[in-house]
CSV table of C-alpha atoms in Angstrom, one decimal:
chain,number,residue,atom,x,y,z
A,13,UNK,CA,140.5,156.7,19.5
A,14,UNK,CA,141.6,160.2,19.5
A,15,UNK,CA,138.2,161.2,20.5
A,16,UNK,CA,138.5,158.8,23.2
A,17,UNK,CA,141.8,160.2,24.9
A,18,UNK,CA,140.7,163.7,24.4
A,19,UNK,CA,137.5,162.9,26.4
A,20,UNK,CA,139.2,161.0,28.9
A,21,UNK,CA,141.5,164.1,29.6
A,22,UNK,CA,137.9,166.2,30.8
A,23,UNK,CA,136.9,163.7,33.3
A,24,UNK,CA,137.6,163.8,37.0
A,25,UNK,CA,139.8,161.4,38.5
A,26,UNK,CA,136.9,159.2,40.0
A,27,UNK,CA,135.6,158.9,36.6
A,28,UNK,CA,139.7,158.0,34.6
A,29,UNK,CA,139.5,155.3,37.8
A,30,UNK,CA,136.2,153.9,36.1
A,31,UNK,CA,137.2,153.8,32.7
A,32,UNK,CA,140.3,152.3,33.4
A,33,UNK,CA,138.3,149.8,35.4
A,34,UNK,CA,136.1,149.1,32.7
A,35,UNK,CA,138.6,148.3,30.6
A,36,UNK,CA,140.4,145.5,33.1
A,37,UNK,CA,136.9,143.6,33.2
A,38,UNK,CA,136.1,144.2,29.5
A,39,UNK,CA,140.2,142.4,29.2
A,40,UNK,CA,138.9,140.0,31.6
A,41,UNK,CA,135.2,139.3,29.7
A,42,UNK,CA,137.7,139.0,25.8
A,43,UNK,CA,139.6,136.1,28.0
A,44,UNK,CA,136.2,134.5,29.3
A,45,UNK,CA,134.9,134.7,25.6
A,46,UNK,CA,138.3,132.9,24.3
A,47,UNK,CA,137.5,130.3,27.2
A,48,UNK,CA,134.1,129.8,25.3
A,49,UNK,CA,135.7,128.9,22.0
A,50,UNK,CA,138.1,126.5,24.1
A,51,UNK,CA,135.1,124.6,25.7
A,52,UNK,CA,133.5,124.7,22.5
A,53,UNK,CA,136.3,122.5,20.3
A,54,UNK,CA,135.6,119.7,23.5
A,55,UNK,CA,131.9,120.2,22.9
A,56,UNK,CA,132.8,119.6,19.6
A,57,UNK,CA,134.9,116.7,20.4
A,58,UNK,CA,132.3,114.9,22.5
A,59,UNK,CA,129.5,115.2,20.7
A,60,UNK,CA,131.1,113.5,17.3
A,61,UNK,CA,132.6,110.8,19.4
A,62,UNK,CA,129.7,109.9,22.0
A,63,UNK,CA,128.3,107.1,20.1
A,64,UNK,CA,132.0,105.9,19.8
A,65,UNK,CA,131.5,103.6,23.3
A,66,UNK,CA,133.7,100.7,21.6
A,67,UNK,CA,131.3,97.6,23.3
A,68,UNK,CA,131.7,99.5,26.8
A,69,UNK,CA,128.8,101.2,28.8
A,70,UNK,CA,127.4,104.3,27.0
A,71,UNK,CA,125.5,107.2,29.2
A,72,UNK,CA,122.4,105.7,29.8
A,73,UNK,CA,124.1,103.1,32.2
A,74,UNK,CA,126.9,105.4,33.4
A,75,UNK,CA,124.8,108.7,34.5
A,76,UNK,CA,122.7,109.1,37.5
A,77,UNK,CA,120.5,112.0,36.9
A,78,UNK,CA,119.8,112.4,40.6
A,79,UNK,CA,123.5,113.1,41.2
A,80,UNK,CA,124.0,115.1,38.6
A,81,UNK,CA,120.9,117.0,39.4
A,82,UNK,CA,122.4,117.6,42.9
A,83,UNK,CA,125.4,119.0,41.8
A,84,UNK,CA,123.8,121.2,39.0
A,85,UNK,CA,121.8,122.8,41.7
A,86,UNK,CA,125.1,123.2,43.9
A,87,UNK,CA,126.6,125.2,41.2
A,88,UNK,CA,123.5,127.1,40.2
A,89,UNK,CA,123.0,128.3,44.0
A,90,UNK,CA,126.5,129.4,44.1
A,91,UNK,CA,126.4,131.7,41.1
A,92,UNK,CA,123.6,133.1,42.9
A,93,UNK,CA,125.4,134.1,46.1
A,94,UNK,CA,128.0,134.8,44.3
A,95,UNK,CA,126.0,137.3,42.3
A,96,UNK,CA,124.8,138.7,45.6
A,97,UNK,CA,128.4,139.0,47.2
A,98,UNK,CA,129.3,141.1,44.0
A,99,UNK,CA,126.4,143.2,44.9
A,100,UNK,CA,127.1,143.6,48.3
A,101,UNK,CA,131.2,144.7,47.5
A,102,UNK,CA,130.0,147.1,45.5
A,103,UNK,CA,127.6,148.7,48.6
A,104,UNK,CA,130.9,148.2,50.6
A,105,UNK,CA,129.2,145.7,53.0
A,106,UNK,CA,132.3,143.9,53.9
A,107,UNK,CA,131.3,141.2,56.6
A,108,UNK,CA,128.2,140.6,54.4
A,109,UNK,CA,130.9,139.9,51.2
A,110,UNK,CA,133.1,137.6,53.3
A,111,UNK,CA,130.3,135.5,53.9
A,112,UNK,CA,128.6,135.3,50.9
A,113,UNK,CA,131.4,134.3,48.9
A,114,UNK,CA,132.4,132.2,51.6
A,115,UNK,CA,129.0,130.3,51.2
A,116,UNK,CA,130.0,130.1,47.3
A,117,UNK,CA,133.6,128.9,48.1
A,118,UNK,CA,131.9,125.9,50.0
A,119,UNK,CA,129.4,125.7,47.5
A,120,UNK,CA,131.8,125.0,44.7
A,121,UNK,CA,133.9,122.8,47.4
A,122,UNK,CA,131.0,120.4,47.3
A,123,UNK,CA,130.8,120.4,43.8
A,124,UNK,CA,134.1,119.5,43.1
A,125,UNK,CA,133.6,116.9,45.6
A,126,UNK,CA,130.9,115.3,44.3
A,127,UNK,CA,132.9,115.9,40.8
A,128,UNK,CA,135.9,113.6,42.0
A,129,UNK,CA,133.6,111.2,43.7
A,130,UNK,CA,131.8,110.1,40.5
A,131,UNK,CA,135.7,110.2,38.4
A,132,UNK,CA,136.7,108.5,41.2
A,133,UNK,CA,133.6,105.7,41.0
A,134,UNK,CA,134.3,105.6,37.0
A,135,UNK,CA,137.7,104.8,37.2
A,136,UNK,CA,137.3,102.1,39.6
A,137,UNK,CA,134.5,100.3,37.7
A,138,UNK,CA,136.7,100.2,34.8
A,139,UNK,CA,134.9,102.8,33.0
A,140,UNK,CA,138.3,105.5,32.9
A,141,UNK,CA,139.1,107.5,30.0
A,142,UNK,CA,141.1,104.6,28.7
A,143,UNK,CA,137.7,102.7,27.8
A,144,UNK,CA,136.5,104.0,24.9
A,145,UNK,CA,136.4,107.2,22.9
A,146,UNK,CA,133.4,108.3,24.6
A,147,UNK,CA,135.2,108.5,28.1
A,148,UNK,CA,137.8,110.0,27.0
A,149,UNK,CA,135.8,113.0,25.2
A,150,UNK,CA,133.5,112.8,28.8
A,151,UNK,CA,136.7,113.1,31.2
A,152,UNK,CA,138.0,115.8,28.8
A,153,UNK,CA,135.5,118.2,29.2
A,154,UNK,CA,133.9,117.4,32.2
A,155,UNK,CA,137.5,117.1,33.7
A,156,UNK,CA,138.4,120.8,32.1
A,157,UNK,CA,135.5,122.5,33.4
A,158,UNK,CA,136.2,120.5,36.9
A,159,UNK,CA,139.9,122.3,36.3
A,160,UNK,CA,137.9,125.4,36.0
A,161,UNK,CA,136.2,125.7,39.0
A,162,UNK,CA,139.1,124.9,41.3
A,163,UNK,CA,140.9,127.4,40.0
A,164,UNK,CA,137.8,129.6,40.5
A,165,UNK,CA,138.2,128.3,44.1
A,166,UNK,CA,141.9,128.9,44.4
A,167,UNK,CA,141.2,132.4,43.3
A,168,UNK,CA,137.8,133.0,45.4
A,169,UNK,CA,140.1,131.7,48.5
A,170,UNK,CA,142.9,134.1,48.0
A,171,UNK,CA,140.0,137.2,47.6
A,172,UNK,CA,138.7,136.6,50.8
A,173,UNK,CA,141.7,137.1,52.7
A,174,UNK,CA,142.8,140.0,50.6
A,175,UNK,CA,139.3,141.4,51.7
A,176,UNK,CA,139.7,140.2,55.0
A,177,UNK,CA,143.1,142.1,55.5
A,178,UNK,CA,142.8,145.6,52.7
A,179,UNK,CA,139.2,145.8,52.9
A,180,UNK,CA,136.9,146.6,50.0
A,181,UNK,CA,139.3,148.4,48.0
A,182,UNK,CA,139.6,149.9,44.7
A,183,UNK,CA,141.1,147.0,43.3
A,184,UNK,CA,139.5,144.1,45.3
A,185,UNK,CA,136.4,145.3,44.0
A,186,UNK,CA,137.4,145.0,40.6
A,187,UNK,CA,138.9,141.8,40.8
A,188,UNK,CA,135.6,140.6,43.2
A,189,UNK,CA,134.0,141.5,39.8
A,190,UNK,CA,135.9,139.6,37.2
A,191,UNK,CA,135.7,136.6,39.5
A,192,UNK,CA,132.2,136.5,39.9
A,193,UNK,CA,132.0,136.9,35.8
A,194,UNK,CA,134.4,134.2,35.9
A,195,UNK,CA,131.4,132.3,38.2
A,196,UNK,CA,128.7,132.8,36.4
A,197,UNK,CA,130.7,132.4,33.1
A,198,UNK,CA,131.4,128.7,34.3
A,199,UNK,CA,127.9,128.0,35.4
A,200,UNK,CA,126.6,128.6,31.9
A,201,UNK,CA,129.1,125.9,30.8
A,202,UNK,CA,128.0,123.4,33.3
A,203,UNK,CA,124.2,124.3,31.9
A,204,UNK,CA,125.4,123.1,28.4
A,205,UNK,CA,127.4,119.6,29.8
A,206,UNK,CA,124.0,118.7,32.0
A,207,UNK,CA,122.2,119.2,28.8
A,208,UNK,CA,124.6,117.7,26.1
A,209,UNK,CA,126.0,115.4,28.1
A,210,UNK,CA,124.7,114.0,30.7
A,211,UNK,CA,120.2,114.8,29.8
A,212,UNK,CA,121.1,113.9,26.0
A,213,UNK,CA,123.3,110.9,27.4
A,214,UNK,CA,120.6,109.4,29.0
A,215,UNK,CA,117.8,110.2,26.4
A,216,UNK,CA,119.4,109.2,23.8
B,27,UNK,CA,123.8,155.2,50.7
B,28,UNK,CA,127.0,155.3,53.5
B,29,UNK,CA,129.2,158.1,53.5
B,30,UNK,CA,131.8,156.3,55.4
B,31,UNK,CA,135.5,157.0,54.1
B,32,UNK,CA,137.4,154.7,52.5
B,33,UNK,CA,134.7,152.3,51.0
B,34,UNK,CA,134.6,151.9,46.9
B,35,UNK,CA,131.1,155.1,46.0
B,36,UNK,CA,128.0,153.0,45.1
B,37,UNK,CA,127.7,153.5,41.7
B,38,UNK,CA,123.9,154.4,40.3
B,39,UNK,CA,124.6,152.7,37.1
B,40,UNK,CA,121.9,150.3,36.2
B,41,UNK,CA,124.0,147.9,34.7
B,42,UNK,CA,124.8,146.2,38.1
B,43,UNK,CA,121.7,145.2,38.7
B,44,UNK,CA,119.9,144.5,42.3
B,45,UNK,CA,119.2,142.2,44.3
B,46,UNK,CA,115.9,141.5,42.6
B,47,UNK,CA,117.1,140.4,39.5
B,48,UNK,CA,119.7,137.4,41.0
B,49,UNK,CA,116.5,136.7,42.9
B,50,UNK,CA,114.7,136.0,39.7
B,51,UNK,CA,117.1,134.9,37.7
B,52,UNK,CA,117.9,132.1,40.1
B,53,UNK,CA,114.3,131.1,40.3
B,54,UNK,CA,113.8,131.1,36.7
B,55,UNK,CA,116.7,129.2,36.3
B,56,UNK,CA,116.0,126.3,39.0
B,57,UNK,CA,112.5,126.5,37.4
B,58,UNK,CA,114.2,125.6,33.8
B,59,UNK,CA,116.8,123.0,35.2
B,60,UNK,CA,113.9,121.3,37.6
B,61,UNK,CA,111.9,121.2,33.9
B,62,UNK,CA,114.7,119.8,32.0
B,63,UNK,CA,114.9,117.1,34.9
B,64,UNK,CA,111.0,116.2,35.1
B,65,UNK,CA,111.2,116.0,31.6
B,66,UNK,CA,113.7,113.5,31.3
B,67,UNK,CA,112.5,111.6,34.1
B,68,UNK,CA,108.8,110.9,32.4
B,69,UNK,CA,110.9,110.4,29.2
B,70,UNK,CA,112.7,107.6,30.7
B,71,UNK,CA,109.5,106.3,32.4
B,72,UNK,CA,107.5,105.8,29.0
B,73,UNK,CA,110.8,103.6,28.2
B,74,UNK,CA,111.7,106.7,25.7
B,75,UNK,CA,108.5,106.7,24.0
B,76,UNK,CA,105.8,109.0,25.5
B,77,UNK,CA,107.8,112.6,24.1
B,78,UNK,CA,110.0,111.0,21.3
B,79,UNK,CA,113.6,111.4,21.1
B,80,UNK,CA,113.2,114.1,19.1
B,81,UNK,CA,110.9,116.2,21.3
B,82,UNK,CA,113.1,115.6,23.7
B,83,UNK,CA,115.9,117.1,21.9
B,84,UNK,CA,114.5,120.0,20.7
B,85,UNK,CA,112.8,120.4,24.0
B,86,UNK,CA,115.8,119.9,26.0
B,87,UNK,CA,118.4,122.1,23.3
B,88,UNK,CA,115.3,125.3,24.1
B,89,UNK,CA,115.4,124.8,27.8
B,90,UNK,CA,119.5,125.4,27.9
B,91,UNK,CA,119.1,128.5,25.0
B,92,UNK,CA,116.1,129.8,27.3
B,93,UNK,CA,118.7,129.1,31.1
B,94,UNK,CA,121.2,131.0,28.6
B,95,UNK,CA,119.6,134.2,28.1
B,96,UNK,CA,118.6,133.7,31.7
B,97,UNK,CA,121.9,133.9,33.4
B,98,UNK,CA,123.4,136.9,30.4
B,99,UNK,CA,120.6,138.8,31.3
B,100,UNK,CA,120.2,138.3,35.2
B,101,UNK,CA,123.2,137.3,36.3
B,102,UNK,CA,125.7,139.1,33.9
B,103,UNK,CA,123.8,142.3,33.3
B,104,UNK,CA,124.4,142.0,29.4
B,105,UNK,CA,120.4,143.5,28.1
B,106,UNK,CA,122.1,147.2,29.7
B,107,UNK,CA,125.1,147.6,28.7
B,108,UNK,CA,126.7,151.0,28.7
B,109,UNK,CA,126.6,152.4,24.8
B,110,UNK,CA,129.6,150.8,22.3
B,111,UNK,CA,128.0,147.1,23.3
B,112,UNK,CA,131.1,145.8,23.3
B,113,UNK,CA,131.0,142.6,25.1
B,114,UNK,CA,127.8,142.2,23.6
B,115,UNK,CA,129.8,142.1,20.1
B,116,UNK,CA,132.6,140.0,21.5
B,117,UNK,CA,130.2,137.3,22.9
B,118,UNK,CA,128.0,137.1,19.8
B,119,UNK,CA,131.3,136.6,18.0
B,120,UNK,CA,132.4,133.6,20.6
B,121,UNK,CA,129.2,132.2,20.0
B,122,UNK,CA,129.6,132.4,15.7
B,123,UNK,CA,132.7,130.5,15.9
B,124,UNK,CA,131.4,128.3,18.9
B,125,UNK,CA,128.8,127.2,16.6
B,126,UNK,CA,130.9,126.8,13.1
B,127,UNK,CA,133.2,124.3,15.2
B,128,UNK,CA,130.3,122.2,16.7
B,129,UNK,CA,128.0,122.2,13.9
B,130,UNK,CA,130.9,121.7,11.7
B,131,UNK,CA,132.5,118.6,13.1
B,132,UNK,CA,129.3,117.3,13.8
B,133,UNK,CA,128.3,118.0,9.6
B,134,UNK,CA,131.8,116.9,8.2
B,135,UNK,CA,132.0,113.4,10.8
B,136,UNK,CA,128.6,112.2,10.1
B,137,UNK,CA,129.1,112.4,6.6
B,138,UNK,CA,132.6,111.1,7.0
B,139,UNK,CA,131.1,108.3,8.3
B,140,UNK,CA,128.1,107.9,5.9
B,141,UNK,CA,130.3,108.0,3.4
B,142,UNK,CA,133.4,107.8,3.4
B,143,UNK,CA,134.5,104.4,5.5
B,144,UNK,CA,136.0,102.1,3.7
B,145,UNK,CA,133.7,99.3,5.1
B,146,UNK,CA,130.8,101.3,4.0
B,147,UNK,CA,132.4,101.9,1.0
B,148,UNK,CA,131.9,98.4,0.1
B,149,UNK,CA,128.9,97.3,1.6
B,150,UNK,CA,127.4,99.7,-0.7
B,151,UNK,CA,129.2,99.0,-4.4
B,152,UNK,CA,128.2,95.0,-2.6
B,153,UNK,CA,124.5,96.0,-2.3
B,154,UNK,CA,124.9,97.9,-6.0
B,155,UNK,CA,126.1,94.9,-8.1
B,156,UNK,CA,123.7,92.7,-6.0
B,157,UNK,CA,121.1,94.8,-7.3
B,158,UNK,CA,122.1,94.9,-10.9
C-alpha cells in the first residue's frame, strides 16, 4: 500500500488520471462479479426446482428454440458492436460511437421485446409464475436478467446524449467502459440461461 | 493516431484489444451457439435418442464453458491483464462460490429428496418388511 502511494506520487498527471480510472472500472468489475453470485443463487434455484412442473407443461412444450435462437443472436450481435463502440471511444471517433451504441441500444430494444412477447404469451396461456414451481424459478431468472438489460438500456440511452452534448470526455469514456463490461457481462449470463434453461429444457 | 485537442490519448496498451479480436470472438461465438442449436435440433429429431441425454449434457455444459472463455478473452480482454491480476482473482473467486451454491443445492435437494421424504420414507421401510 505504501509502495503504492509513494509510486503514485512520481507519475505525471496523465498517468494519476489512469490509475484512478483503473480503479473506478476494477469498482465497477467487484460489482459485476457480486452480480454473478446473485444470478448464481437463481441458477441455483431453477435448476433444483425444474422438474417441480406440478402436472402443468414442463420446457419441452413451453420453449421454442427458434425464438429463443433469435433472440440469443440479438444479444450476441449487440455485445459485438457494443465491443466495437468501446473501441471506437477510446480512438475518440465520436459520430462512429453514437452509432454503434445506438445499433446496440436497438439491438437490446428488440431483445427485450421479444423478451416481453413470450412472458406476455406465457401468462396468457395460463402458464404464469403462479403455475408451478418451475415458472416461477423460469420468470425469476429469466425476468431478472430481462431487469438487467433495461437497465443496461436506461443507462446506454442516457450515455449517448451525454456524448452527444460533452463529447468523448475523460469521464464518458470511462463510464462508456463499465457499461460495455456491464454488456458483455450480461451476455455471458444469457449464454448460461440458453444453455440451462431453455437447450437443457427441451433436451431433457 | 489524431492529434486533435480535447479527445481522451489512444492508449497503446494491449489490453484493449482491436478490432480483430471482437471480430473473432463474435464468429467463434455464433459458431458455438449455431452448434449448440444444430445439436439440439438432430437431438430432438432422433426423438432424443441418436446423442443420448447424456451426450447431450455434457456436450451442451462444454459448448457454454468453451462460449465462456470466448467472450473473457475476446470481448473482456481478461488473458492480458496488466500485472496484480486482479479481476482475474476476483472472477475466479465469483465463479468458486458460484459453483459451491449450484452444485450444492443441486447435491443437498437431490438427496433431500432421495432420502429424506416422508413418502419415500415409507415406501421403502414398505418394500423392507415386504422383503423380509
Amino acid at each position: 500500500m505504501n509502495e503504492g502511494t509513494a509510486s503514485s506520487l512520481r507519475l505525471t498527471p496523465k498517468q494519476q488520471r489512469r490509475e484512478a480510472d483503473d480503479k473506478t472500472v476494477f469498482g465497477f468489475w467487484l460489482y459485476l462479479m457480486t452480480d454473478c453470485v446473485l444470478f448464481g443463487s437463481l441458477f441455483a434455484t431453477f435448476v433444483v426446482l425444474r422438474n417441480n412442473t406440478f402436472g402443468g407443461p414442463g420446457g419441452e412444450t413451453l420453449f421454442s428454440l427458434n425464438f429463443v435462437l433469435a433472440e440469443t443472436l440479438i444479444l450476441l450481435t449487440s455485445s459485438f458492436t457494443c465491443g466495437l463502440g468501446i473501441l471506437a471511444a477510446r480512438r475518440g471517433q465520436k459520430n462512429l460511437v453514437l452509432w454503434l451504441f445506438g445499433i446496440t441500444f436497438l439491438l437490446g430494444l428488440a431483445f427485450i421485446g421479444l423478451e416481453l412477447h413470450e412472458f406476455n404469451h406465457l401468462y396468457n396461456d395460463g402458464d404464469s409464475w403462479r403455475r408451478s414451481g418451475f415458472l416461477s424459478a423460469f420468470f425469476t431468472l429469466v425476468g431478472t436478467h430481462g431487469l438487467h438489460i433495461s437497465t443496461g438500456l436506461l443507462w446506454m440511452g442516457t450515455m449517448m446524449v451525454r456524448v452527444k452534448k460533452a463529447g468523448l470526455s475523460r469521464l464518458n469514456v470511462r463510464q462508456l467502459t463499465m457499461l460495455s463490461l456491464f454488456w458483455h457481462f450480461l451476455d455471458i449470463v444469457w449464454i448460461f440461461i440458453f444453455t440451462v434453461v431453455y437447450l437443457f429444457g427441451v433436451v431433457l | 493516431m489524431n492529434g486533435k485537442p480535447g479527445k481522451p490519448p489512444a492508449t497503446q496498451e494491449a489490453n484493449y484489444g482491436s478490432a480483430l479480436t471482437y471480430v473473432s470472438g463474435f464468429v467463434l461465438s455464433l459458431a458455438l451457439t449455431i452448434c449448440a442449436y444444430l445439436l439440439v435440433k438432430r437431438h430432438i429429431a432422433n426423438h432424443h435418442v441418436s446423442p443420448t441425454d447424456t451426450f447431450m449434457v455434457i456436450a451442451l455444459s462444454l459448448l457454454a464453458l468453451t462460449q465462456l472463455v470466448t467472450q473473457l478473452v475476446f470481448f473482456l480482454h481478461l488473458d492480458n491483464e496488466s500485472k496484480p491480476r486482479w479481476n482475474l482473482v476476483v472472477l475466479g473467486f465469483a465463479v468458486i462460490i458460484v459453483v459451491i451454491i449450484v452444485a450444492g443445492s443441486l447435491w443437498i435437494m437431490y438427496h433431500l429428496n432421495y432420502n429424506m421424504t416422508p413418502q419415500q420414507q415409507s415406501n421403502y421401510l414398505l418394500h423392507q418388511d415386504g422383503g423380509v
